[in-house]
Structure formats: C-alpha cells, structure tokens
Short mmCIF file of C-alpha atoms in Angstrom, two decimals:
data_model
loop_
_atom_site.label_atom_id
_atom_site.label_comp_id
_atom_site.label_asym_id
_atom_site.label_seq_id
_atom_site.Cartn_x
_atom_site.Cartn_y
_atom_site.Cartn_z
CA MET T 1 -9.06 100.90 78.92
CA SER T 2 -6.61 98.54 80.57
CA SER T 3 -5.04 97.67 77.22
CA GLU T 4 -4.56 101.41 76.51
CA LYS T 5 -2.92 101.85 79.88
CA LYS T 6 -0.63 98.91 79.20
CA GLN T 7 0.36 100.45 75.88
CA ASP T 8 1.19 103.76 77.61
CA ASP T 9 3.38 101.91 80.10
CA GLU T 10 5.22 100.16 77.32
CA VAL T 11 6.31 103.35 75.59
CA LYS T 12 7.17 105.23 78.76
CA GLY T 13 10.79 106.30 78.91
CA GLY T 14 13.15 107.57 81.55
CA GLU T 15 16.63 108.88 82.27
CA LEU T 16 19.55 106.67 81.29
CA LEU T 17 22.30 106.22 83.90
CA PHE T 18 25.66 104.58 83.25
CA CYS T 19 28.31 103.06 85.48
CA GLY T 20 31.50 101.19 84.63
CA THR T 21 34.47 101.80 82.38
CA THR T 22 34.60 104.30 79.52
CA ALA T 23 38.01 103.04 78.32
CA TRP T 24 36.32 101.29 75.40
CA ASP T 25 39.52 100.55 73.52
CA THR T 26 41.18 98.74 76.44
CA ILE T 27 38.36 96.64 77.93
CA GLY T 28 39.34 92.97 77.85
CA ARG T 29 42.68 93.79 76.27
CA ARG T 30 44.76 95.48 78.93
CA LYS T 31 44.37 97.23 82.25
CA GLY T 32 42.39 100.44 81.89
CA LEU T 33 43.03 103.67 83.76
CA PRO T 34 41.08 104.07 87.04
CA GLU T 35 40.03 107.60 86.03
CA SER T 36 38.19 106.06 83.06
CA ASN T 37 35.77 104.35 85.45
CA LEU T 38 32.44 105.89 86.41
CA VAL T 39 31.93 104.14 89.75
CA SER T 40 28.57 105.78 90.56
CA PRO T 41 25.45 105.94 88.38
CA THR T 42 26.16 108.82 85.99
CA ARG T 43 24.06 110.74 83.49
CA LEU T 44 25.37 111.00 79.92
CA ARG T 45 25.31 114.54 78.49
CA PRO T 46 23.72 113.73 75.09
CA LEU T 47 20.89 111.81 76.78
CA VAL T 48 20.07 114.16 79.65
CA GLY T 49 16.31 114.67 79.49
CA VAL T 50 15.86 112.20 76.61
CA ASP T 51 13.15 109.59 77.22
CA ILE T 52 14.95 106.26 76.82
CA ARG T 53 12.68 103.23 76.68
CA TYR T 54 15.08 100.35 75.91
CA VAL T 55 18.77 99.63 76.44
CA ALA T 56 20.95 96.80 75.20
CA SER T 57 24.46 95.59 75.76
CA GLY T 58 25.77 92.07 76.32
CA CYS T 59 28.05 90.00 78.50
CA ALA T 60 30.63 90.08 75.67
CA SER T 61 29.85 93.64 74.49
CA CYS T 62 32.13 96.66 74.74
CA HIS T 63 29.49 98.92 73.23
CA CYS T 64 25.97 100.10 74.13
CA VAL T 65 22.63 100.69 72.44
CA ALA T 66 19.81 102.93 73.68
CA LEU T 67 16.40 103.51 72.07
CA ASP T 68 14.20 106.51 72.85
CA VAL T 69 10.42 106.66 72.82
CA ASP T 70 10.44 108.13 69.29
CA GLY T 71 12.34 105.13 67.92
CA ARG T 72 15.74 106.77 67.54
CA CYS T 73 18.71 104.46 68.04
CA TYR T 74 21.83 105.70 69.88
CA THR T 75 25.08 103.72 69.99
CA TRP T 76 28.45 104.32 71.61
CA GLY T 77 31.57 102.45 72.71
CA ARG T 78 34.06 100.32 70.80
CA ASN T 79 33.67 100.41 67.04
CA ASP T 80 36.58 98.45 65.57
CA LYS T 81 34.20 96.25 63.55
CA GLY T 82 31.60 98.90 62.71
CA GLN T 83 29.29 97.65 65.48
CA LEU T 84 27.97 101.18 66.09
CA GLY T 85 26.47 101.45 62.58
CA HIS T 86 27.80 104.93 61.75
CA GLY T 87 29.59 103.96 58.53
CA ASP T 88 33.05 104.13 60.08
CA GLN T 89 35.26 102.44 62.66
CA ILE T 90 35.71 105.44 64.94
CA GLN T 91 35.16 104.84 68.66
CA ARG T 92 32.50 106.99 70.31
CA ASP T 93 32.42 108.06 73.94
CA ARG T 94 29.10 109.85 73.55
CA PRO T 95 25.75 108.28 72.63
CA THR T 96 25.25 109.10 68.94
CA VAL T 97 22.13 108.69 66.79
CA VAL T 98 22.52 106.09 64.03
CA SER T 99 21.50 108.30 61.12
CA ALA T 100 21.18 105.35 58.70
CA LEU T 101 18.20 104.17 60.81
CA ALA T 102 16.45 107.55 60.75
CA SER T 103 13.64 106.29 58.51
CA TYR T 104 12.75 103.48 60.92
CA LYS T 105 11.21 103.45 64.38
CA ILE T 106 13.46 101.10 66.36
CA VAL T 107 11.80 99.33 69.31
CA LYS T 108 14.18 96.48 70.28
CA ALA T 109 17.92 95.82 70.03
CA GLY T 110 20.54 93.20 70.80
CA SER T 111 24.29 93.56 71.24
CA GLY T 112 26.95 90.91 70.61
CA LYS T 113 30.71 90.98 70.98
CA THR T 114 31.20 92.97 67.78
CA HIS T 115 27.76 93.22 66.20
CA THR T 116 24.42 94.91 66.79
CA VAL T 117 20.91 93.88 65.68
CA VAL T 118 17.79 96.06 65.90
CA VAL T 119 14.05 95.53 65.37
CA THR T 120 11.60 98.07 63.93
CA GLU T 121 8.00 98.56 65.01
CA ASP T 122 6.98 96.99 61.69
CA GLY T 123 8.77 93.74 62.56
CA LEU T 124 11.81 94.23 60.32
CA SER T 125 15.30 93.52 61.60
CA LEU T 126 18.56 95.23 60.62
CA ALA T 127 22.13 94.54 61.71
CA PHE T 128 25.64 95.97 61.49
CA GLY T 129 29.16 95.12 62.60
CA TRP T 130 31.22 91.94 62.27
CA ASN T 131 29.70 89.25 60.10
CA LYS T 132 32.47 86.64 59.89
CA HIS T 133 30.22 83.90 61.27
CA GLY T 134 27.01 85.12 59.63
CA GLN T 135 25.73 86.60 62.90
CA LEU T 136 24.07 89.52 61.06
CA GLY T 137 21.61 87.11 59.42
CA SER T 138 21.91 88.81 56.04
CA GLY T 139 22.29 85.51 54.18
CA SER T 140 25.91 86.13 53.22
CA VAL T 141 29.36 86.38 54.79
CA LYS T 142 30.83 88.04 51.70
CA ASN T 143 31.35 91.29 53.60
CA GLU T 144 33.14 90.45 56.81
CA ILE T 145 32.32 93.88 58.21
CA GLU T 146 29.10 95.80 57.57
CA LEU T 147 29.59 99.45 58.53
CA TYR T 148 25.97 100.40 57.78
CA PRO T 149 22.73 98.58 58.69
CA VAL T 150 21.78 95.69 56.40
CA ARG T 151 18.51 93.78 56.35
CA CYS T 152 18.26 90.49 58.22
CA LEU T 153 16.39 87.70 56.41
CA VAL T 154 13.58 87.49 58.95
CA SER T 155 10.08 88.96 59.14
CA GLU T 156 7.44 89.70 61.78
CA VAL T 157 10.18 90.01 64.41
CA THR T 158 9.07 90.69 67.98
CA HIS T 159 12.37 90.43 69.86
CA VAL T 160 16.10 89.90 69.32
CA ALA T 161 18.96 88.69 71.53
CA CYS T 162 22.66 88.35 70.75
CA GLY T 163 25.38 86.06 72.03
CA ALA T 164 29.04 86.79 71.42
CA ASP T 165 28.97 85.69 67.77
CA PHE T 166 25.38 84.61 67.11
CA THR T 167 21.87 86.10 67.02
CA VAL T 168 18.42 84.83 68.02
CA TRP T 169 15.19 86.34 66.70
CA LEU T 170 11.67 85.77 68.02
CA THR T 171 8.86 86.18 65.50
CA SER T 172 5.09 85.94 65.32
CA VAL T 173 5.32 83.48 62.39
CA GLU T 174 3.52 80.26 63.25
CA GLY T 175 5.88 77.29 63.38
CA ALA T 176 8.94 79.56 63.26
CA SER T 177 8.73 81.52 66.50
CA ILE T 178 12.52 81.36 67.03
CA LEU T 179 15.31 81.61 64.44
CA THR T 180 19.09 81.68 64.85
CA ALA T 181 22.17 82.57 62.78
CA GLY T 182 25.90 82.88 63.37
CA LEU T 183 28.58 80.72 64.94
CA PRO T 184 27.37 77.16 65.73
CA GLN T 185 30.55 76.01 67.53
CA TYR T 186 29.01 75.00 70.86
CA GLY T 187 25.52 74.15 69.62
CA GLN T 188 24.21 77.57 70.65
CA LEU T 189 22.11 77.83 67.46
CA GLY T 190 19.99 74.87 68.60
CA HIS T 191 19.95 72.97 65.30
CA GLY T 192 21.43 69.73 66.58
CA THR T 193 24.92 70.28 65.18
CA ASP T 194 28.00 72.43 65.57
CA ASN T 195 28.76 72.30 61.79
CA GLU T 196 32.26 71.13 62.61
CA TYR T 197 34.72 70.10 59.89
CA ASN T 198 38.45 69.64 59.34
CA THR T 199 40.07 72.55 57.54
CA LYS T 200 42.16 70.12 55.45
CA ASP T 201 42.08 66.37 54.99
CA SER T 202 45.54 66.07 56.52
CA SER T 203 44.90 68.59 59.33
CA VAL T 204 43.48 68.12 62.80
CA ARG T 205 42.51 71.77 62.97
CA LEU T 206 38.76 72.14 63.27
CA ALA T 207 36.51 74.86 61.95
CA TYR T 208 32.79 75.57 62.21
CA GLU T 209 30.71 76.43 59.20
CA ALA T 210 29.07 79.84 59.54
CA GLN T 211 25.29 80.04 59.29
CA PRO T 212 24.44 83.40 57.70
CA ARG T 213 20.78 82.67 56.95
CA PRO T 214 18.44 82.73 59.98
CA LYS T 215 16.98 79.27 60.43
CA ALA T 216 13.98 78.24 62.52
CA ILE T 217 14.76 75.75 65.31
CA ALA T 218 12.96 72.57 64.28
CA ALA T 219 12.54 71.38 67.88
CA PHE T 220 10.14 74.29 68.48
CA ALA T 221 8.01 73.82 65.35
CA ASN T 222 4.96 73.08 67.52
CA GLU T 223 5.80 75.51 70.34
CA THR T 224 5.76 79.27 70.65
CA ILE T 225 8.84 80.81 72.25
CA VAL T 226 7.99 84.00 74.13
CA LYS T 227 11.24 84.83 75.99
CA VAL T 228 14.90 84.41 75.10
CA ALA T 229 18.30 85.46 76.47
CA CYS T 230 21.84 84.73 75.30
CA GLY T 231 25.10 84.26 77.13
CA SER T 232 28.37 84.35 75.22
CA ASN T 233 27.85 80.83 73.89
CA HIS T 234 24.55 79.56 75.29
CA THR T 235 20.84 80.31 74.99
CA VAL T 236 17.90 80.28 77.43
CA ALA T 237 14.30 80.31 76.18
CA VAL T 238 10.79 80.09 77.62
CA ASP T 239 7.75 78.86 75.70
CA SER T 240 4.11 79.93 76.00
CA ASN T 241 3.42 77.01 78.35
CA GLY T 242 5.96 78.27 80.88
CA TYR T 243 8.63 75.63 80.17
CA VAL T 244 12.31 76.67 80.17
CA TYR T 245 14.89 75.34 77.69
CA THR T 246 18.66 75.80 77.44
CA TRP T 247 21.27 74.79 74.86
CA GLY T 248 24.83 75.60 73.80
CA PHE T 249 28.02 75.53 75.85
CA GLY T 250 27.61 73.57 79.08
CA GLY T 251 30.66 74.55 81.14
CA TYR T 252 30.14 75.64 84.78
CA GLY T 253 26.60 74.23 84.75
CA ARG T 254 25.17 77.27 82.96
CA LEU T 255 22.61 75.07 81.16
CA GLY T 256 21.21 73.79 84.47
CA HIS T 257 21.06 70.09 83.57
CA ARG T 258 23.28 68.82 86.42
CA GLU T 259 26.07 68.12 83.96
CA GLN T 260 28.54 70.15 81.93
CA LYS T 261 28.20 68.77 78.43
CA ASP T 262 27.26 70.90 75.47
CA GLU T 263 23.68 70.67 74.21
CA PHE T 264 23.24 71.04 70.44
CA SER T 265 19.42 71.05 70.65
CA PRO T 266 17.04 72.71 73.14
CA ARG T 267 16.71 70.69 76.33
CA ARG T 268 13.93 71.32 78.83
CA LEU T 269 14.82 72.10 82.45
CA ASP T 270 12.95 69.75 84.77
CA VAL T 271 12.84 72.28 87.64
CA PHE T 272 10.32 74.50 85.84
CA THR T 273 7.45 72.08 85.29
CA LYS T 274 4.16 71.17 86.94
CA HIS T 275 3.73 73.60 89.86
CA ASN T 276 6.73 75.81 89.07
CA LEU T 277 6.05 77.06 85.57
CA VAL T 278 7.49 80.38 84.42
CA PRO T 279 4.78 83.08 84.09
CA PRO T 280 4.36 85.25 80.95
CA GLY T 281 5.87 88.33 82.61
CA ALA T 282 8.95 86.48 83.84
CA VAL T 283 12.44 87.93 83.78
CA VAL T 284 14.90 85.84 81.73
CA SER T 285 18.60 86.66 81.62
CA ALA T 286 21.93 85.07 80.72
CA GLY T 287 25.44 86.09 81.71
CA SER T 288 28.63 84.74 80.21
CA VAL T 289 28.69 81.75 82.59
CA ASN T 290 25.26 81.71 84.25
CA SER T 291 21.51 81.94 83.66
CA THR T 292 18.53 83.44 85.51
CA VAL T 293 14.73 83.28 85.42
CA THR T 294 11.96 84.36 87.75
CA ALA T 295 9.41 81.60 88.31
CA GLY T 296 6.15 81.29 90.25
CA GLY T 297 5.63 83.95 92.90
CA GLY T 298 8.43 86.03 91.40
CA GLN T 299 11.18 83.91 92.99
CA MET T 300 14.50 84.35 91.19
CA TYR T 301 16.40 81.21 90.22
CA MET T 302 20.03 81.18 89.10
CA TRP T 303 22.44 78.51 87.90
CA GLY T 304 25.97 78.23 86.52
CA LYS T 305 28.98 80.07 87.89
CA ILE T 306 27.39 82.52 90.31
CA LYS T 307 30.52 83.89 92.00
CA ASN T 308 34.28 83.48 91.87
CA THR T 309 34.54 81.28 94.92
CA GLY T 310 32.57 78.21 95.92
CA ASP T 311 30.89 75.55 93.84
CA ASP T 312 29.08 76.16 90.58
CA TRP T 313 25.31 75.75 90.69
CA MET T 314 24.69 72.80 88.38
CA TYR T 315 20.90 73.23 88.39
CA PRO T 316 18.50 76.14 89.10
CA LYS T 317 18.36 77.21 92.74
CA PRO T 318 16.33 80.03 94.31
CA LEU T 319 18.35 83.13 95.19
CA MET T 320 17.05 83.56 98.70
CA ASP T 321 18.54 87.06 99.15
CA LEU T 322 15.92 88.39 96.73
CA SER T 323 12.90 86.45 98.02
CA GLY T 324 9.88 88.69 98.48
CA TRP T 325 11.08 91.42 96.11
CA ASN T 326 8.94 92.47 93.15
CA ILE T 327 11.59 91.97 90.45
CA ARG T 328 10.75 93.88 87.27
CA CYS T 329 13.99 93.64 85.30
CA MET T 330 17.38 91.97 85.51
CA ASP T 331 20.49 91.51 83.39
CA SER T 332 23.90 89.91 83.76
CA GLY T 333 27.26 90.93 82.33
CA SER T 334 30.54 89.08 82.30
CA MET T 335 30.34 88.30 86.04
CA HIS T 336 28.06 90.97 87.47
CA HIS T 337 24.29 91.37 87.84
CA PHE T 338 21.80 94.25 88.04
CA VAL T 339 18.18 94.05 89.23
CA GLY T 340 15.37 96.61 89.31
CA ALA T 341 12.88 95.75 92.07
CA ASP T 342 10.27 97.78 93.97
CA SER T 343 11.87 101.22 94.54
CA SER T 344 15.42 99.92 94.59
CA CYS T 345 18.24 98.98 92.27
CA ILE T 346 20.29 96.00 93.40
CA SER T 347 23.64 94.76 92.07
CA TRP T 348 26.30 92.20 92.89
CA GLY T 349 29.09 90.12 91.39
CA HIS T 350 32.77 90.41 90.49
CA ALA T 351 33.66 93.87 89.22
CA GLN T 352 36.80 95.92 88.62
CA SER T 353 35.53 98.98 86.76
CA GLY T 354 32.74 100.37 88.93
CA GLU T 355 30.02 98.53 87.03
CA LEU T 356 28.12 97.78 90.26
CA GLY T 357 27.60 101.51 90.89
CA TYR T 358 28.43 101.42 94.61
CA GLY T 359 30.39 104.70 94.43
CA PRO T 360 33.88 105.90 95.38
CA HIS T 361 35.57 104.50 98.49
CA GLN T 362 33.17 101.55 98.45
CA GLN T 363 33.87 97.93 97.66
CA LYS T 364 34.13 97.14 93.98
CA SER T 365 32.70 93.63 94.16
CA SER T 366 30.07 91.91 96.26
CA SER T 367 29.25 88.22 96.58
CA ILE T 368 25.74 89.04 97.83
CA PRO T 369 23.09 91.37 96.38
CA LYS T 370 23.33 94.97 97.68
CA LYS T 371 21.32 98.10 97.07
CA VAL T 372 22.84 100.83 94.93
CA ASP T 373 22.57 103.72 97.40
CA ASP T 374 22.44 106.50 94.79
CA LEU T 375 19.36 104.92 93.20
CA GLU T 376 17.43 104.10 96.37
CA GLY T 377 13.83 105.25 96.11
CA MET T 378 13.87 105.31 92.31
CA HIS T 379 11.68 103.21 90.02
CA VAL T 380 13.91 101.33 87.58
CA ILE T 381 12.30 100.83 84.18
CA THR T 382 14.93 98.58 82.60
CA VAL T 383 18.58 97.55 82.91
CA ALA T 384 21.33 96.14 80.67
CA CYS T 385 24.79 94.83 81.55
CA GLY T 386 27.82 94.86 79.27
CA PHE T 387 31.30 93.46 79.58
CA ALA T 388 32.44 95.99 82.22
CA HIS T 389 29.56 98.45 82.40
CA SER T 390 25.89 98.74 83.34
CA LEU T 391 22.97 100.76 81.95
CA VAL T 392 19.97 101.67 84.10
CA VAL T 393 16.87 103.58 83.01
CA VAL T 394 14.97 105.25 85.85
CA ASP T 395 11.57 106.92 85.97
CA ARG T 396 11.94 110.68 86.48
CA THR T 397 8.60 110.83 88.30
CA ASN T 398 8.72 111.50 92.04
CA VAL T 399 12.52 111.52 92.31
CA GLY T 400 12.76 115.20 93.29
CA ASP T 401 16.29 116.47 92.89
CA GLN T 402 17.87 113.01 93.21
CA LEU T 403 18.77 112.97 89.52
CA ASP T 404 20.19 116.49 89.71
CA GLN T 405 22.65 115.32 92.33
CA LEU T 406 24.19 112.74 90.01
CA GLU T 407 27.29 113.52 87.96
CA ILE T 408 27.02 114.20 84.22
CA TYR T 409 29.65 112.68 81.91
CA ASP T 410 30.55 114.66 78.79
CA GLY T 411 32.86 112.21 77.05
CA ILE T 412 35.06 113.03 74.10
CA ALA T 413 33.60 114.00 70.75
CA ALA T 414 33.82 111.24 68.15
CA GLY T 415 36.98 111.35 66.07
CA GLU T 416 38.27 114.66 67.40
CA GLY T 417 40.75 115.73 64.76
CA VAL T 418 39.37 113.11 62.37
CA GLU T 419 37.13 113.99 59.47
CA GLU T 420 33.78 112.29 59.59
CA PRO T 421 32.77 110.56 56.34
CA SER T 422 30.43 112.78 54.37
CA ALA T 423 29.06 110.16 52.02
CA GLU T 424 25.39 109.35 52.35
CA PRO T 425 24.75 105.91 53.84
CA PRO T 426 23.37 103.32 51.43
CA ALA T 427 19.79 102.15 51.83
CA ALA T 428 19.59 99.33 54.34
CA LYS T 429 18.02 96.99 51.81
CA GLN T 430 20.98 97.18 49.46
CA THR T 431 24.05 95.01 49.62
CA ASN T 432 26.68 96.95 51.47
CA LYS T 433 29.74 97.45 49.28
CA ARG T 434 31.50 99.81 51.64
CA ALA T 435 32.50 97.21 54.17
CA ALA T 436 36.21 97.14 54.82
CA LYS T 437 38.41 94.69 56.63
CA SER T 438 39.74 95.88 59.94
CA PRO T 439 43.24 97.37 59.72
CA ASN T 440 46.02 95.60 61.61
CA LYS T 441 44.16 92.32 61.21
CA ARG T 442 46.29 89.29 61.86
CA LYS T 443 46.71 86.47 59.46
CA LYS T 444 43.68 84.30 59.96
CA LYS T 445 44.58 82.37 63.01
CA SER T 446 41.63 80.12 63.48
CA SER T 447 39.06 81.76 65.60
CA ASP T 448 37.38 78.52 64.68
CA SER T 449 39.97 76.29 66.36
CA GLU T 450 39.19 74.11 69.33
CA ASP T 451 41.14 76.52 71.51
CA ASP T 452 38.65 79.33 70.91
CA SER T 453 37.95 80.69 74.36
CA GLU T 454 36.19 83.45 76.19
CA GLU T 455 39.37 84.16 78.07
CA ASN T 456 41.01 85.57 74.94
CA MET T 457 37.80 86.81 73.39
CA TYR T 458 39.28 89.98 71.95
CA GLU T 459 42.80 88.80 71.14
CA GLU T 460 41.96 87.13 67.88
CA GLU T 461 41.04 90.26 65.97
CA ASP T 462 43.42 92.73 67.60
CA ASP T 463 47.16 92.83 67.17
CA ASP T 464 47.59 95.29 70.01
CA SER T 465 45.75 93.21 72.56
CA ASP T 466 47.48 92.35 75.80
CA ASP T 467 46.23 88.97 76.94
CA SER T 468 43.85 89.90 79.71
CA GLU T 469 41.11 88.69 81.96
CA ALA T 470 38.44 89.26 79.33
CA ASN T 471 35.69 87.49 81.21
CA GLY T 472 38.13 85.06 82.72
CA TYR T 473 36.61 81.73 81.79
CA ALA T 474 38.01 79.59 78.99
CA GLU T 475 35.68 77.55 76.86
CA LYS T 476 37.29 74.59 75.16
CA LYS T 477 36.09 71.47 73.42
CA SER T 478 37.82 68.35 74.57
CA LYS T 479 37.35 66.40 71.35
CA ARG T 480 35.27 66.20 68.23
CA GLY T 481 31.64 65.64 68.97
CA GLY T 482 31.34 68.79 71.02
CA LYS T 483 31.37 67.50 74.56
CA SER T 484 32.50 70.13 76.96
CA SER T 485 35.51 69.49 79.12
CA GLY T 486 33.55 71.30 81.81
CA ARG T 487 35.91 73.80 83.25
CA GLY T 488 37.87 74.21 80.07
CA ARG T 489 41.51 75.16 79.55
CA GLY T 490 42.50 76.89 82.76
CA ARG T 491 39.92 78.86 84.63
CA GLY T 492 41.90 82.08 84.51
CA ARG T 493 40.19 83.39 87.60
CA PRO T 494 40.31 87.20 87.69
CA SER T 495 42.70 88.66 90.22
CA ALA T 496 41.44 89.63 93.65
CA THR T 497 39.71 92.96 93.97
CA THR T 498 42.13 95.76 94.68
CA LYS T 499 41.36 98.70 96.88
CA ASP T 500 41.62 102.24 95.57
CA ALA T 501 45.16 103.49 96.17
CA GLY T 502 45.46 105.86 99.05
CA SER T 503 41.93 105.47 100.27
CA THR T 504 40.37 103.35 102.95
CA PRO T 505 37.01 101.86 102.03
CA VAL T 506 34.22 103.32 104.11
CA LYS T 507 31.79 100.69 105.35
CA ARG T 508 28.22 101.84 105.52
CA GLY T 509 26.70 98.66 106.86
CA ARG T 510 24.80 98.06 103.65
CA GLY T 511 24.28 94.34 104.12
CA ARG T 512 21.84 92.31 102.09
CA PRO T 513 19.02 94.25 100.46
CA LYS T 514 16.13 94.36 102.89
CA LYS T 515 12.64 95.42 102.11
CA SER T 516 11.47 98.37 104.11
#
C-alpha cells in the first residue's frame, strides 16, 4: 500500500508558475527591456490547468522544459541552435509540445546552454540542439545542430543532468551507473583528462577533443551514483552510501575542497562522511559558481560563490537561515536560488530580471533567503532555475483562489508571420540529415581556446551579441595541465542592482524566512 501511495505521489502534477525575463533573444547578450520581465510568479496561458510533474532549465540555459503527467514534453525560449526540438530555429514565447516526442512518455529532462536531453519511462534518452562538443551523446559530431530528437547511446537511464556543454546520465546498469559526454575542457566529464591538444604543431592555441559517445566514469565502477547535478562546468554527485563527490572547474571553491584547482576525476568531499552522510532523499543542486546538498537532519550546505560580496565558501558550510525547514526541492541559476519548503517558497541571490519573484516595487536581489509572498501557503512540488528565470510547480490542492489572483502571460505565437515547416519529423532513431548550421555564424574562433569563459558564454556563436554580464564570472585556465587560476580573467562582477525608475521600493519587513 505504501509503495502504491509513493507511486501516486511521484506522478502528481501541479500548476507551473514562471518568473524572470521573457526577452529570450537578449538574455546574456544585451540589456533587455524591463517590460519583458515577469517579476511575480505568473501562470503561462498554454499550461493553465495542465498537470506539470517535472521542469528543467539550467544555470546556462535560456530555454525551458516542462513535462506533464501524461509524458508530453513542452519547450520554449531561445532556439538559435534547435534546442527546443521543433525542427526549426524559431524562438518560442509559449510552451509548445515537442511533436517529434509524441510517441514517447517523457519522465525526466535536462537543459544545457544550447541543448536539451530527455528520458523516457522505458529508460531511453533522446537529445536535440547544439552538438559541437558531442553533448547530445549520439556518438557523432557530424551534425553540429540537431533540430529534431536523436537517440543517445545509453540505456536503462534513470536520470539526466546537463552542464553548459556536457551531459551526465544516471543508469541502472551495474558498473556503469553514471556516464558523461560533451566538452571535457575543465575535467567536468570525470574521466581524468581534459582531452587537451594543440591545434597545430607550431601554434600555442589549445583545443579540447569532443566526446560524443557517453562513457562510464571508471572511478565509480564499484559504486552506484544515485544523485547528480551540473553547474556550467562542474558536476556534483552522491553515491548510494551517502558520500558526495565533485569534479570539473574549481574556481570560487565550487568543488568544496578548500582549494580552487580543477579536478579531472571525482573527488570525495570529506565533510559528508561518518556521521554526516547524505540521505537517499537529499536535495542536490549546482549553480554556475556554487553547489548545494541537504545532509543529515535536512540541513542545507552550500559552497562556492554564494553572493556577490564577501568571501567565497571554499568548503561546505550549513546555511543557517534555512535550519529547521523541511526542504523538498531546490535549484540554482546563474547567481540565484529557489527552494520549496513546508508551505513556503523561498528565494535569494543576485537578480536583475525578476527571477526571484518578489513582485513589483520590491527589491530585485537579496543576499539572504526570503519568502516569495505570492506563494506563501502553497505546497511547492518542484523548482528549476535558468539563466535569468525560475520555474515553480505548485500543488493546486487547498490553495483556494490564490492561483486565480496570479497574472496569466499569453506570450507571442511562435514565428508570427513565419511559415512553420510542414515536413514530418524524422524518426528519432535515424540519423538526422536536416541539421543546418546557424546563420550568421562567425568564422570558427576557438570556443576551445584557453580564454573560453562563462562571462562571454553566448558571444561565441552570435554575431549580434553585445558583450554582457552573462553570468559574470570568467573561467580561464592558467596553463596547460588544467589548473585553475582560481578567480579567472577578471571577475566581471555584475553591476549593482538598480531600482525601478520612478518608483520607490516598498519595504514590507520581510526579513529572513521564519517558520510559523
């Protein structure tokens, strides 16, 4: 009986709410228009009343994925690399069903900078979007862009997570519980190397060999990985014994090892051992420059760059503001965080686009966790944070007319004035021959160079990009061998929060979130 109840809980869905920017084409490239920001939790017209069970975005993602209880997959946002899976490169403001996945029941999803990976209830995995570094796991980089879903070379998949340009799959295959593919530049694939090489014998320019075939991490051959989360260029994992491991880019202490060097292989965190093991139901999350887990007693630990001012946390420390809360879900974006706990939704961090959901005339950013007033009293089922937006799924039970009081966003129809392609999508198992290179693509300028950075994360593939904050933190290798220079090439700290023109912020005495 209890197992049946658990199964019912797992498939329960709720109402999806969105806050943050809807200026998908400008995020990370240039300043967006304030009217493009939804600063309060907002319902999305196509999903009003739809039971959403799972949402995905990522700290480097300018697009969103939502899955309903029937296994339909909805995507929306930026689509310059086909990351929405609709067979075109047309941006979508409105959540749109991926028709090429109609024959599958999708239960999990992951979202990278310009790619998306999904998992079916049968344990298959499919992916679409940019594949330059092999992050789709299809075994080939022949097609740089896959506009339709293609099969990933993995089986018995139970979960997927995406970094900016890499993907991690968890499977039920013994001895291969975790596999990775994509860009190995900072060691984020966990195979003990960054696959670095010189582009020419006479050149000092470095490149990193793509890994298009998912490969099991040898260090975990005798362990079973049960939880995983990806930052832009680092990975956090938990095994069945409750031990926590991190690897990849080490800047700002995001790996938690009291130093800032890159780790090319999984390294265990000594904080979570003996009497402080991580329980099976723990929350594991990774932002672009930080990491989070909940350990014994539900205490949340964070490490890395936690806020714009003050010292970085070089090893896991308890976040005392959230002590005593029953934390069910948590996610981190570029530099903001969302938590669902008890009957509250809590957010904090650096924000410019309303992604914390505090509402108009309120502060945009917060260095300490605060309740989202519009969601007080609601049961949050799951959350996901993107580059400048947040997704929250709330239980419709016992919320009265609270949901009815929230705004509904209509968005603009996809490709208004543009003919939608009428061709039938190819079967996912076939090699995709429709992929096309992005128009306006620059001459290859070495995304693989040592100056590759998060700060200019969108500039490389976009001629019209205005150098912008992106997520504001450069990642640079100081020399061959992959050691991190720590703080990288210029921190590029985002500018101070600006107040809404012509309005005086109203203080409501919110303070730290307190349990009633």
